[in-house]
Amino acid sequence: MTYLVDEFGLPSWLRSIERWLAVDFVQMLVWVIGAILIARFIRWVAGRYSQRAVARFELSEDIVQSEDLKHRRALVDVVAWTLIAVVVIVVGLKILAVWVPTSSLVGLSAVLGAALGFGAQRVVQDVLAGFFIIAEHQYGYGDVVNLAVTGGLEAEGTVEDVTLRVTRLRNSDGELITVPNGQMIKATNLSKDWARAVVDVPVPLDADINVVNATLREVGQEFYEKPRWHRLLLDAPQPLGVTNLELDSATVRMVARTLPGQQFDIGRALRSEIIFALARHGVTVSKAVRNQTVAQTAADATPDEARDGGDE
């Protein structure tokens, strides 16, 4: 075998370095470049699928994304990252085998497995929890969720990313919240399949409850027949009667089933219609009651809507 170091008259001890550069280094470089190309290809495929899914939804007449579409997008992203992790592990083992004999990797794998078992318990817990989140269709891209986290904390916002380890939410202030899946105690999906707009209407104690209920039923039917809101409602809003009594007011509740995530718009619009309708029927609303209604409306705002309202 001819060495360049001999042709250039260099010291003979450089032969081992030249051999390493010509064989081992080239082999490692090929593996690394191949891993990078495969990882980029996997991310490109996943990104193309997400773009096509979003484009189909925007071109369709659907108002909200279907649960199946949201689940498929989350599943594709999880599978993509899993494949990338497998590629990285395989390439890492191949590169490690250049210096360490293959037979010695068995003992090294046992040591690494023990280290992961003791030092990465939380990571394993997060990954297992993320697997069940995806498998059980608990939530997906675009869902509005409320997550109860270990320590009595809560995180609420719109799901922007779901992986096997973490869930990322965008809250009302535009902040991106990252929640490890293993630390979730309870996940409340506010936009799965259908939602319910709950409107509590405080009225004075001297008001005729029969008139109030009749007015609410009339408002619900007229509201349901309006083209702007009809496509967001699954049925006409209905009053449920008195749900609470205070010293100076009684609370009458009205509910409406809506498409996922549309309960906030319906709730605000319905409150406005109810206030005007009660005024037409001679039911006055005190200043304190108005403030309570306004506060409830603000509480029902979506993250983006709450931010826009604050900017105004």
Short mmCIF file of C-alpha atoms in Angstrom, two decimals, residues 59-207:
data_model
loop_
_atom_site.label_atom_id
_atom_site.label_comp_id
_atom_site.label_asym_id
_atom_site.label_seq_id
_atom_site.Cartn_x
_atom_site.Cartn_y
_atom_site.Cartn_z
CA LEU A 59 -59.83 25.56 0.30
CA SER A 60 -62.69 23.53 1.77
CA GLU A 61 -65.96 24.90 3.11
CA ASP A 62 -65.28 23.55 6.59
CA ILE A 63 -65.27 26.10 9.39
CA VAL A 64 -63.07 24.09 11.76
CA GLN A 65 -60.54 21.33 11.24
CA SER A 66 -61.85 17.82 11.71
CA GLU A 67 -60.62 15.73 14.64
CA ASP A 68 -59.16 13.20 12.21
CA LEU A 69 -57.11 15.87 10.43
CA LYS A 70 -55.74 17.30 13.68
CA HIS A 71 -54.82 13.81 14.89
CA ARG A 72 -53.11 12.86 11.62
CA ARG A 73 -50.98 16.02 11.69
CA ALA A 74 -49.86 15.32 15.24
CA LEU A 75 -49.20 11.66 14.44
CA VAL A 76 -47.11 12.48 11.34
CA ASP A 77 -44.97 14.90 13.36
CA VAL A 78 -44.41 12.36 16.13
CA VAL A 79 -43.49 9.62 13.65
CA ALA A 80 -41.07 11.99 11.89
CA TRP A 81 -39.22 12.85 15.10
CA THR A 82 -39.15 9.19 16.13
CA LEU A 83 -37.56 8.19 12.82
CA ILE A 84 -35.01 10.98 13.17
CA ALA A 85 -34.13 9.77 16.67
CA VAL A 86 -33.65 6.22 15.34
CA VAL A 87 -31.36 7.50 12.57
CA VAL A 88 -29.27 9.48 15.07
CA ILE A 89 -28.91 6.45 17.38
CA VAL A 90 -27.90 4.14 14.51
CA VAL A 91 -25.34 6.60 13.16
CA GLY A 92 -24.00 7.24 16.66
CA LEU A 93 -23.46 3.53 17.20
CA LYS A 94 -21.77 3.17 13.81
CA ILE A 95 -19.37 6.02 14.57
CA LEU A 96 -18.72 4.65 18.04
CA ALA A 97 -17.90 1.26 16.55
CA VAL A 98 -14.95 2.85 14.72
CA TRP A 99 -13.08 3.24 18.03
CA VAL A 100 -14.76 0.61 20.20
CA PRO A 101 -14.99 -3.05 19.13
CA THR A 102 -18.49 -4.29 18.44
CA SER A 103 -18.28 -6.89 21.19
CA SER A 104 -17.53 -4.14 23.74
CA LEU A 105 -20.67 -2.23 22.77
CA VAL A 106 -22.80 -4.83 24.54
CA GLY A 107 -21.37 -3.86 27.91
CA LEU A 108 -21.49 -0.19 27.03
CA SER A 109 -25.16 -0.50 26.04
CA ALA A 110 -25.93 -2.09 29.41
CA VAL A 111 -24.21 0.78 31.21
CA LEU A 112 -26.05 3.38 29.12
CA GLY A 113 -29.34 1.58 29.70
CA ALA A 114 -28.82 1.62 33.45
CA ALA A 115 -27.87 5.31 33.32
CA LEU A 116 -30.99 6.13 31.33
CA GLY A 117 -33.10 4.08 33.70
CA PHE A 118 -31.93 6.07 36.74
CA GLY A 119 -31.15 9.48 35.27
CA ALA A 120 -33.76 9.87 32.55
CA GLN A 121 -36.88 8.60 34.29
CA ARG A 122 -38.71 11.87 33.67
CA VAL A 123 -37.85 11.79 29.97
CA VAL A 124 -39.16 8.23 29.69
CA GLN A 125 -42.28 9.28 31.58
CA ASP A 126 -42.81 12.22 29.20
CA VAL A 127 -42.39 10.01 26.14
CA LEU A 128 -44.84 7.39 27.42
CA ALA A 129 -47.39 10.08 28.29
CA GLY A 130 -46.96 11.64 24.85
CA PHE A 131 -47.53 8.27 23.20
CA PHE A 132 -50.88 7.86 24.97
CA ILE A 133 -51.88 11.46 24.18
CA ILE A 134 -51.42 10.73 20.48
CA ALA A 135 -52.90 7.23 20.61
CA GLU A 136 -56.00 8.30 22.54
CA HIS A 137 -56.69 11.41 20.42
CA GLN A 138 -56.75 13.64 23.50
CA TYR A 139 -55.95 16.77 21.49
CA GLY A 140 -54.19 17.87 18.32
CA TYR A 141 -53.08 20.89 16.33
CA GLY A 142 -55.35 23.93 16.71
CA ASP A 143 -57.25 22.64 19.74
CA VAL A 144 -57.90 25.02 22.62
CA VAL A 145 -56.91 23.14 25.79
CA ASN A 146 -56.53 23.69 29.51
CA LEU A 147 -53.76 21.60 31.06
CA ALA A 148 -53.48 21.01 34.80
CA VAL A 149 -49.78 20.61 35.58
CA THR A 150 -48.03 19.12 38.59
CA GLY A 151 -47.80 21.66 41.41
CA GLY A 152 -51.33 23.03 41.03
CA LEU A 153 -50.48 25.14 37.97
CA GLU A 154 -52.53 25.47 34.79
CA ALA A 155 -51.63 26.19 31.19
CA GLU A 156 -54.30 27.26 28.71
CA GLY A 157 -53.97 28.14 25.06
CA THR A 158 -54.02 26.91 21.48
CA VAL A 159 -51.97 23.82 20.66
CA GLU A 160 -49.18 24.70 18.24
CA ASP A 161 -47.04 21.57 18.48
CA VAL A 162 -47.33 18.06 19.92
CA THR A 163 -44.37 15.72 20.25
CA LEU A 164 -43.77 12.59 22.27
CA ARG A 165 -42.06 14.62 25.01
CA VAL A 166 -43.72 18.04 25.16
CA THR A 167 -46.84 19.98 24.18
CA ARG A 168 -46.50 23.63 23.11
CA LEU A 169 -49.35 26.09 23.65
CA ARG A 170 -49.81 29.73 22.60
CA ASN A 171 -51.61 31.63 25.36
CA SER A 172 -53.64 34.87 25.29
CA ASP A 173 -50.51 37.01 25.72
CA GLY A 174 -48.83 35.43 22.70
CA GLU A 175 -46.41 33.49 24.90
CA LEU A 176 -45.34 30.00 23.87
CA ILE A 177 -45.79 27.58 26.79
CA THR A 178 -43.92 24.26 26.73
CA VAL A 179 -45.43 21.59 28.98
CA PRO A 180 -43.72 18.20 29.46
CA ASN A 181 -46.30 15.52 28.77
CA GLY A 182 -45.39 13.54 31.88
CA GLN A 183 -46.27 16.45 34.19
CA MET A 184 -49.88 16.76 33.06
CA ILE A 185 -52.49 15.75 35.62
CA LYS A 186 -55.57 16.61 33.59
CA ALA A 187 -56.10 17.76 30.00
CA THR A 188 -59.33 19.63 29.21
CA ASN A 189 -60.03 19.91 25.49
CA LEU A 190 -62.24 22.95 24.88
CA SER A 191 -62.69 22.32 21.15
CA LYS A 192 -63.15 18.58 20.56
CA ASP A 193 -66.10 17.39 18.41
CA TRP A 194 -68.43 20.13 19.70
CA ALA A 195 -68.48 22.85 22.34
CA ARG A 196 -71.09 24.54 24.51
CA ALA A 197 -71.55 28.26 24.97
CA VAL A 198 -72.87 28.96 28.47
CA VAL A 199 -74.39 32.40 29.03
CA ASP A 200 -75.42 33.38 32.56
CA VAL A 201 -77.91 36.24 32.51
CA PRO A 202 -78.28 38.13 35.83
CA VAL A 203 -81.67 39.86 36.11
CA PRO A 204 -83.21 41.89 38.97
CA LEU A 205 -85.25 39.96 41.54
CA ASP A 206 -88.36 41.98 40.73
CA ALA A 207 -88.27 40.87 37.08
#
